[in-house]
Coordinates of C-alpha atoms in Angstrom, one line a residue:
C1 CA 2.4 48.2 -66.9
C2 CA -0.2 46.1 -65.2
C3 CA -2.9 45.8 -67.7
D4 CA -4.2 42.3 -67.4
R5 CA -6.3 41.8 -64.3
K6 CA -9.1 44.2 -64.8
R7 CA -10.6 46.7 -62.7
S8 CA -13.9 48.3 -62.1
T9 CA -15.8 50.5 -64.6
R10 CA -18.8 52.7 -64.2
S11 CA -22.0 50.8 -64.4
F12 CA -23.5 50.9 -67.8
H13 CA -25.4 47.7 -68.1
S14 CA -26.9 45.6 -65.4
S15 CA -25.7 42.3 -67.1
V16 CA -22.0 43.3 -66.7
D17 CA -20.3 42.5 -63.4
S18 CA -17.6 45.1 -63.1
S19 CA -16.1 43.8 -59.9
V20 CA -12.4 42.8 -59.9
R21 CA -12.3 39.1 -60.0
V22 CA -10.0 36.3 -61.2
Q23 CA -12.1 33.3 -62.1
Q24 CA -10.8 29.7 -61.8
C25 CA -11.1 26.7 -64.1
F26 CA -13.1 23.6 -63.5
T27 CA -11.6 20.4 -62.3
D28 CA -11.5 17.1 -64.2
Q29 CA -15.0 15.7 -63.8
I30 CA -17.8 17.8 -65.4
P31 CA -21.3 16.5 -64.8
F32 CA -23.8 17.3 -67.6
S33 CA -27.2 16.3 -68.9
L34 CA -28.8 16.5 -72.3
H35 CA -32.1 15.7 -73.9
I36 CA -32.3 15.1 -77.7
M37 CA -35.6 14.7 -79.5
A38 CA -35.8 12.7 -82.7
T39 CA -39.0 12.9 -84.7
T40 CA -38.3 10.9 -87.8
A41 CA -39.3 7.4 -88.8
A42 CA -35.7 6.4 -88.1
S43 CA -35.7 7.8 -84.6
S44 CA -35.1 4.4 -83.1
H45 CA -31.6 4.6 -84.5
T46 CA -30.8 8.0 -83.0
T47 CA -29.1 6.6 -79.9
A48 CA -26.9 4.2 -81.9
A49 CA -26.0 6.9 -84.3
F50 CA -25.1 9.3 -81.6
S51 CA -23.0 6.7 -79.7
A52 CA -21.2 5.9 -82.9
L53 CA -20.4 9.5 -83.5
L54 CA -19.0 9.9 -80.0
Q55 CA -16.8 6.9 -80.6
S56 CA -15.6 8.1 -84.0
L57 CA -14.7 11.5 -82.6
G58 CA -12.5 10.0 -79.9
M59 CA -14.7 10.0 -76.8
Q60 CA -12.2 9.2 -74.1
N61 CA -14.5 7.8 -71.4
P62 CA -17.8 6.7 -73.0
A63 CA -18.4 4.3 -70.0
S64 CA -19.3 7.4 -67.9
L65 CA -22.4 8.2 -70.1
T66 CA -25.9 7.0 -69.4
V67 CA -28.3 6.9 -72.4
R68 CA -31.9 6.0 -72.3
E69 CA -34.7 6.4 -74.8
Q70 CA -38.3 7.4 -74.2
H71 CA -41.1 7.3 -76.9
A72 CA -42.9 10.6 -77.0
S73 CA -45.4 12.4 -79.2
S74 CA -46.0 16.1 -79.9
G75 CA -47.7 18.4 -82.3
K76 CA -44.8 17.8 -84.7
G77 CA -45.2 14.0 -84.7
S78 CA -44.1 11.0 -82.6
G79 CA -40.5 10.0 -82.0
V80 CA -37.9 9.2 -79.4
V81 CA -36.5 11.4 -76.7
M82 CA -32.9 10.5 -75.9
H83 CA -31.8 11.3 -72.4
L84 CA -28.0 11.5 -72.1
S85 CA -26.3 12.2 -68.7
G86 CA -23.0 11.5 -67.0
T87 CA -19.6 13.1 -66.6
V88 CA -16.9 14.0 -69.1
D89 CA -13.2 14.2 -68.4
S90 CA -12.1 17.9 -68.8
D91 CA -13.3 19.8 -71.8
H92 CA -12.1 17.2 -74.4
D93 CA -15.1 14.9 -74.1
G94 CA -17.4 17.9 -73.6
A95 CA -16.4 19.3 -77.0
V96 CA -16.8 15.8 -78.5
V97 CA -20.4 15.7 -77.3
N98 CA -21.1 19.1 -79.0
L99 CA -19.4 18.0 -82.2
A100 CA -21.5 14.8 -82.2
I101 CA -24.7 16.8 -81.7
A102 CA -23.8 19.1 -84.6
K103 CA -23.1 16.2 -86.9
L104 CA -26.2 14.3 -85.8
Q105 CA -28.3 17.4 -86.7
A106 CA -26.5 17.7 -90.1
Q107 CA -27.2 14.1 -90.9
N108 CA -30.8 14.3 -89.8
P109 CA -32.4 17.8 -89.8
A110 CA -35.5 16.4 -88.0
V111 CA -33.4 15.8 -84.9
R112 CA -34.0 18.7 -82.4
V113 CA -31.8 19.5 -79.5
N114 CA -33.2 21.3 -76.6
K115 CA -30.3 23.6 -75.7
A116 CA -32.0 24.5 -72.4
Q117 CA -31.4 20.9 -71.3
L118 CA -27.7 21.0 -72.3
H119 CA -25.8 21.7 -69.2
F120 CA -22.2 21.2 -68.1
A121 CA -21.6 22.2 -64.5
A122 CA -18.3 23.9 -63.6
T123 CA -16.4 23.3 -60.4
A124 CA -13.8 25.6 -58.9
G125 CA -10.0 25.2 -59.3
S126 CA -7.5 25.6 -56.5
V127 CA -5.1 28.6 -56.2
G128 CA -4.3 31.0 -53.4
P129 CA -6.7 33.8 -52.7
D130 CA -4.0 36.4 -53.8
A131 CA -2.8 34.6 -56.8
L132 CA -3.1 36.1 -60.3
S133 CA -2.0 32.9 -62.0
V134 CA -3.8 29.6 -62.4
S135 CA -3.4 26.2 -60.6
D136 CA -0.6 23.9 -61.6
E137 CA -3.1 21.5 -63.3
D138 CA -4.4 24.4 -65.5
L139 CA -0.8 25.4 -66.4
K140 CA -0.5 22.3 -68.5
E141 CA -0.5 22.9 -72.3
L142 CA -2.8 20.5 -74.1
S143 CA -3.0 19.4 -77.7
E144 CA -5.6 17.8 -80.1
S145 CA -5.3 14.7 -82.2
P146 CA -5.0 15.6 -85.9
D147 CA -8.5 14.2 -86.6
L148 CA -10.2 16.0 -83.8
F149 CA -8.5 19.2 -84.6
K150 CA -9.8 19.0 -88.2
E151 CA -13.3 18.4 -86.9
K152 CA -13.2 21.4 -84.6
V153 CA -11.8 23.7 -87.3
S154 CA -14.6 22.4 -89.6
F155 CA -17.1 23.2 -86.9
V156 CA -15.8 26.8 -86.7
V157 CA -15.6 27.3 -90.5
Q158 CA -19.2 26.1 -90.9
R159 CA -20.3 28.5 -88.3
M160 CA -18.5 31.4 -90.0
Q161 CA -20.0 30.5 -93.4
Q162 CA -23.6 30.2 -92.2
K163 CA -26.0 32.7 -93.8
G164 CA -26.2 35.8 -91.6
A165 CA -23.2 34.8 -89.6
K166 CA -21.9 37.6 -87.3
V167 CA -18.5 36.6 -86.0
V168 CA -16.9 38.5 -83.1
V169 CA -13.3 37.6 -82.1
H170 CA -12.1 38.1 -78.5
T171 CA -8.3 38.1 -78.2
G172 CA -5.8 37.9 -75.4
A173 CA -2.1 37.8 -74.8
G174 CA -1.8 34.4 -76.4
I175 CA -2.1 35.7 -80.0
S176 CA 0.9 37.8 -79.5
T177 CA 3.4 35.3 -78.0
A178 CA 4.6 34.5 -81.6
A179 CA 5.6 38.2 -81.6
K180 CA 7.8 37.5 -78.6
I181 CA 5.5 39.3 -76.2
P182 CA 5.0 37.3 -72.9
D183 CA 1.6 36.2 -71.9
F184 CA 0.3 36.3 -68.4
R185 CA -0.9 32.8 -67.3
G186 CA 1.1 30.5 -69.5
P187 CA 3.8 28.2 -68.1
N188 CA 6.3 31.1 -68.3
G189 CA 3.7 33.9 -68.0
V190 CA 4.1 37.2 -66.1
W191 CA 1.7 36.2 -63.3
T192 CA 2.9 32.6 -63.3
R193 CA 6.5 33.7 -62.6
R194 CA 5.4 36.4 -60.1
D195 CA 3.4 34.0 -58.0
R196 CA 6.5 31.7 -58.0
G197 CA 8.7 34.5 -56.8
Q198 CA 10.5 34.6 -60.1
S199 CA 11.5 37.7 -62.2
A200 CA 9.4 38.8 -65.1
P201 CA 9.9 36.9 -68.4
K202 CA 12.0 38.6 -71.1
G203 CA 10.2 39.9 -74.1
I204 CA 10.5 42.3 -77.0
Q205 CA 9.8 46.1 -76.6
L206 CA 6.2 46.6 -77.7
D207 CA 7.2 49.2 -80.4
Q208 CA 9.5 46.6 -81.9
A209 CA 6.9 43.9 -82.2
V210 CA 5.4 42.8 -85.6
P211 CA 1.9 41.6 -86.1
T212 CA 1.7 37.8 -86.0
Y213 CA 0.2 35.5 -88.6
T214 CA -3.0 35.5 -86.5
H215 CA -3.2 39.3 -86.5
R216 CA -2.8 39.4 -90.2
C217 CA -5.5 36.8 -90.7
L218 CA -7.9 38.6 -88.5
A219 CA -7.3 41.9 -90.4
K220 CA -7.9 40.1 -93.6
L221 CA -11.2 38.5 -92.3
V222 CA -12.3 41.9 -91.1
S223 CA -11.6 43.5 -94.5
L224 CA -13.6 40.7 -96.2
G225 CA -16.6 41.2 -93.9
M226 CA -16.2 37.7 -92.4
V227 CA -15.3 39.0 -88.9
E228 CA -17.6 41.8 -87.8
F229 CA -15.7 43.0 -84.7
I230 CA -12.7 42.3 -82.5
V231 CA -12.6 42.7 -78.7
S232 CA -9.1 42.7 -77.4
Q233 CA -7.5 42.7 -73.9
N234 CA -4.1 43.5 -75.4
V235 CA -2.3 46.8 -75.1
D236 CA 0.4 46.0 -77.8
G237 CA -1.6 47.8 -80.6
L238 CA -0.9 45.0 -83.0
H239 CA -4.5 44.8 -84.2
L240 CA -4.5 48.4 -85.4
R241 CA -0.9 48.0 -86.8
S242 CA -2.0 45.0 -88.8
G243 CA -4.7 47.1 -90.5
V244 CA -7.9 46.5 -88.5
P245 CA -10.0 49.8 -88.7
V246 CA -10.5 51.7 -85.4
D247 CA -14.3 51.3 -85.7
K248 CA -13.9 47.5 -85.9
L249 CA -12.0 47.2 -82.6
A250 CA -12.5 47.6 -78.9
E251 CA -9.3 47.8 -76.9
L252 CA -10.5 47.1 -73.3
H253 CA -7.2 47.7 -71.7
G254 CA -5.8 50.5 -73.7
N255 CA -3.1 50.8 -76.4
C256 CA 0.6 51.6 -75.7
F257 CA 0.6 53.8 -78.9
R258 CA -2.3 55.9 -78.0
E259 CA -2.4 59.1 -75.8
I260 CA -5.4 61.1 -75.0
C261 CA -5.9 64.8 -74.1
A262 CA -7.1 65.1 -70.5
S263 CA -8.9 68.3 -71.4
C264 CA -10.6 67.9 -74.7
G265 CA -10.4 64.1 -75.2
K266 CA -8.6 64.2 -78.5
A267 CA -6.7 60.9 -79.2
Y268 CA -3.3 60.6 -80.9
L269 CA -2.0 57.3 -82.3
R270 CA 1.8 57.3 -82.4
A271 CA 4.3 55.1 -84.1
Y272 CA 6.1 54.6 -80.7
D273 CA 5.2 53.5 -77.3
V274 CA 4.1 56.7 -75.6
K275 CA 5.2 55.5 -72.1
R276 CA 8.7 54.9 -73.2
R277 CA 9.3 58.2 -75.0
R278 CA 8.5 61.2 -72.8
G279 CA 7.9 64.7 -74.2
P280 CA 9.3 67.9 -72.8
F281 CA 6.2 69.2 -71.0
F282 CA 4.6 68.7 -67.6
R283 CA 7.8 67.1 -66.2
N284 CA 7.0 67.8 -62.5
A285 CA 3.2 67.7 -62.8
E286 CA 1.1 65.4 -60.6
D287 CA -1.4 63.1 -62.4
T288 CA -4.4 63.9 -60.2
L289 CA -6.7 61.9 -62.6
S290 CA -4.9 58.6 -61.9
L291 CA -6.9 56.1 -59.8
S292 CA -4.0 53.7 -59.5
G293 CA -1.3 56.2 -58.3
I294 CA 0.6 55.5 -61.5
S295 CA 1.2 58.6 -63.6
H296 CA -0.2 58.6 -67.2
I297 CA 1.4 61.9 -68.2
T298 CA 3.4 61.5 -71.3
G299 CA 5.0 65.0 -71.5
R300 CA 3.3 66.1 -74.6
K301 CA 0.6 68.7 -75.3
C302 CA -2.6 68.5 -77.3
E303 CA -2.3 70.2 -80.6
S304 CA -5.8 71.5 -80.4
C305 CA -6.1 72.9 -76.8
K306 CA -2.6 72.6 -75.4
G307 CA -3.9 70.3 -72.7
M308 CA -2.0 67.5 -71.0
L309 CA -1.7 64.2 -72.9
R310 CA -2.0 60.9 -71.0
D311 CA -1.4 57.3 -72.1
S312 CA -4.4 55.0 -72.4
I313 CA -3.1 52.0 -70.5
I314 CA -5.4 50.6 -67.8
H315 CA -3.8 49.8 -64.5
F316 CA -5.2 48.2 -61.3
H317 CA -8.2 50.0 -59.8
E318 CA -8.8 52.0 -62.9
N319 CA -11.9 52.2 -65.1
L320 CA -12.1 50.4 -68.4
P321 CA -12.8 52.7 -71.3
E322 CA -16.6 52.9 -71.3
H323 CA -17.0 53.3 -75.1
D324 CA -14.9 50.2 -75.8
L325 CA -16.6 48.1 -73.2
T326 CA -20.0 49.2 -74.4
M327 CA -19.1 48.3 -78.0
G328 CA -17.6 45.0 -77.0
Q329 CA -20.8 44.0 -75.1
Q330 CA -23.1 45.2 -77.9
H331 CA -21.3 43.2 -80.6
S332 CA -20.9 40.1 -78.4
E333 CA -24.7 40.1 -77.7
R334 CA -25.4 40.2 -81.5
A335 CA -22.8 37.6 -82.5
T336 CA -23.7 34.2 -83.8
L337 CA -20.2 33.1 -83.0
N338 CA -18.0 34.5 -80.3
L339 CA -14.5 33.2 -81.0
C340 CA -12.0 33.5 -78.1
M341 CA -8.4 33.2 -79.0
G342 CA -5.3 33.3 -76.7
T343 CA -7.2 34.5 -73.6
S344 CA -7.4 32.7 -70.3
L345 CA -10.9 34.1 -69.7
H346 CA -10.2 34.5 -66.0
V347 CA -10.6 38.3 -65.8
T348 CA -13.9 40.0 -65.6
P349 CA -15.6 41.9 -67.1
A350 CA -13.7 41.0 -70.3
A351 CA -14.3 37.2 -69.7
D352 CA -18.0 37.7 -69.4
L353 CA -18.5 39.3 -72.8
P354 CA -18.1 36.2 -75.0
A355 CA -20.8 34.4 -73.0
M356 CA -23.4 37.2 -73.7
L357 CA -25.0 35.1 -76.4
M358 CA -28.3 35.4 -78.2
D359 CA -30.3 32.2 -78.8
G360 CA -28.7 29.9 -81.3
A361 CA -25.3 31.5 -80.9
C362 CA -22.2 29.7 -79.6
M363 CA -18.8 30.4 -78.1
V364 CA -15.6 28.8 -79.1
V365 CA -12.3 28.9 -77.1
V366 CA -8.9 28.5 -78.7
S367 CA -6.2 28.1 -76.0
L368 CA -3.3 25.7 -75.3
Q369 CA -4.5 25.6 -71.7
R370 CA -7.9 25.0 -70.1
S371 CA -9.6 28.4 -69.7
G372 CA -12.1 30.1 -67.4
G373 CA -14.6 30.1 -70.3
D374 CA -14.4 26.4 -71.3
V375 CA -17.6 25.3 -69.5
R376 CA -19.6 28.3 -70.9
A377 CA -18.4 27.5 -74.4
L378 CA -19.6 23.9 -74.0
N379 CA -22.9 25.0 -72.6
S380 CA -23.4 27.2 -75.6
G381 CA -23.0 24.2 -77.9
G382 CA -19.5 25.4 -78.8
V383 CA -16.1 23.7 -78.5
T384 CA -12.7 24.2 -77.1
V385 CA -9.6 24.0 -79.3
H386 CA -6.2 23.2 -77.8
A387 CA -3.8 24.6 -80.3
K388 CA -1.5 27.6 -81.0
C389 CA -3.4 30.5 -82.5
D390 CA -1.3 30.6 -85.7
E391 CA -1.9 26.9 -86.2
F392 CA -5.6 27.3 -85.8
M393 CA -5.9 30.3 -88.0
E394 CA -3.9 28.7 -90.8
A395 CA -6.4 25.8 -90.8
V396 CA -9.4 28.2 -90.6
M397 CA -8.1 30.2 -93.6
H398 CA -7.5 27.1 -95.6
G399 CA -11.1 25.9 -94.7
L400 CA -12.5 29.2 -95.8
G401 CA -10.6 29.0 -99.1
I402 CA -8.5 32.1 -98.4
D403 CA -5.0 32.2 -99.6
M404 CA -2.9 33.3 -96.6
P405 CA 0.5 31.4 -96.6
N406 CA 2.1 30.9 -93.2
T407 CA 5.6 30.3 -94.4
E408 CA 9.0 31.7 -93.2
E409 CA 9.3 33.5 -96.5
A410 CA 6.0 35.2 -96.2
R411 CA 6.7 36.2 -92.6
L412 CA 10.1 37.7 -93.5
A413 CA 8.6 39.6 -96.4
Y414 CA 5.8 41.0 -94.3
E415 CA 8.2 41.9 -91.4
E416 CA 10.5 43.8 -93.8
A417 CA 7.7 45.9 -95.3
F418 CA 6.2 46.5 -91.8
R419 CA 9.5 47.7 -90.3
E420 CA 10.1 50.1 -93.3
Q421 CA 6.6 51.6 -92.8
V422 CA 7.1 52.0 -89.0
S423 CA 10.5 53.6 -89.5
A424 CA 9.1 56.1 -91.9
E425 CA 6.2 57.0 -89.5
Q426 CA 8.6 57.3 -86.6
A427 CA 11.0 59.6 -88.5
A428 CA 8.1 61.8 -89.6
E429 CA 6.8 62.1 -86.0
E430 CA 10.3 62.9 -84.7
Q431 CA 10.6 65.8 -87.2
E432 CA 7.2 67.1 -86.2
E433 CA 8.0 67.0 -82.4
A434 CA 11.4 68.6 -83.0
A435 CA 9.8 71.4 -84.9
A436 CA 7.1 71.8 -82.2
A437 CA 9.8 71.9 -79.4
K438 CA 11.8 74.5 -81.3
A439 CA 8.7 76.7 -81.8
A440 CA 7.9 76.4 -78.1
A441 CA 11.4 77.4 -77.1
A442 CA 11.2 80.4 -79.4
A443 CA 7.9 81.5 -78.0
A444 CA 9.3 81.2 -74.5
A445 CA 12.3 83.3 -75.4

C-alpha cells in the first residue's frame, strides 16, 4: 500500500492546506533574531548569563551571534533589552538557543521573552521535483552529546509536568522501525530506495508486528492522563494493539486491521491484516468508490446490513478520514506541547497539525534525521532531539518517575503475552467466519 504521502481531503477548516505536497528541510545556515527583556536590578548581567548558558549547553558556533544591550523602561520598570541575532548551524544551535532561554527564565522569572521576536528562517532543501525521499544531506542520521540529550529530555519532562499541561503526540513510521517495519525516508526507507531505483526494503508482515517500547510507553502515558491524544500517520495498528483507546487516537492514514461497511459505515477491527486475508464475497465486484484505482474490497459482508466491507488504508489521491483529521487538528490546537516522534514532517496536511499552536505552547521533534518541522519547532520555543524513539522514551519515563523497564527480558515477556492474545483473537475470528460462510452456503442451497 502507498499510505505515506498524503492526499487531499474535503475542506473542513481554512487553516488546513489539504494539497498534496512534500516539504523539504532547511539547509545549514539558519538566520534568526531574538529580543529578550530583563527588568530586574541584575539585568546588566543578563547578556553574560545568556552567553554562559549557550557555552555550557554546547553552542557550536557562538562567533556567529551578535548580542547588544539597550536600556529601556516600561510600565513594569526599567531594565535592559538584549538583542540577539545571527545564524545557527542546522537545528543543533537553534535548540541550544531555546534551551538557554528556558534556563534563563527559570533562573530569573523577571526575564521576559518576546516570542513574536523569536524567528528562525527556513530555506529549501534540494531534491528532484518527483522525489518522495529527502536530499542526501538530510538522510544523515544525527546524534546528541549525552549532556545535551539530558537537557532536552529535561525540557520535555518539565513541559509535561507543568500545571494544566495538554500533551499531544504525533507519530510516524520511525516509532515502528524497532518492530521491523521499514520507514519511508530513512537511509533504507521505502521512498529512499524507490528514488534510487532499488527494490523495497524487507520487513515483517504487519499482522506479525509487536508494539515497540515507545508504543507501550505512550499507551501507559495515555492511561495515566499524561498524554491527552495521539495523532498517527501509521497504518500498522500498533497504537490500538498496545492499548490506546480508540477515542484517544486519530489514525490519519487508516489502519490495516480495520474495515468499514460502504453502506452503513459500521467499522470492524480485526486481529489480522484485512488486505492480506480476503473473504468469499464480492470477488468480481468493482470498487467504484476508490479514488486511486486501487480496490479496497476485502470480500466480507457487514453483519448489520450485508453491505460491502472495504479496508481503511489511504492511497494516493484519496481523502483522509475527515473525523480523524478534525480530531487531530482540534487536539493539536489545544495542546501545550505537540511532541512529534519518528515522523519526517514532510507530508501535508499531517505535517501542519503540530504547528497549530496556541500562545505559550511549543513543538518538539524527535527524529534521527533533520525533519521538515525543525524550524517550526524552534520558532515555537521548542527543541529538536536526534535520538531513537525508544531511547528518548526510556529517558522521559525515567524523568517522569514511571517504572517502565526497557530490557530484553521485559520485551520478550511482553512479546510472548501479546502473541498469545493475538493468536486467541485470530482463532476466534476464524471460527466466526467459518460459521458465517457455512450458513451462507446453506442459505444459497
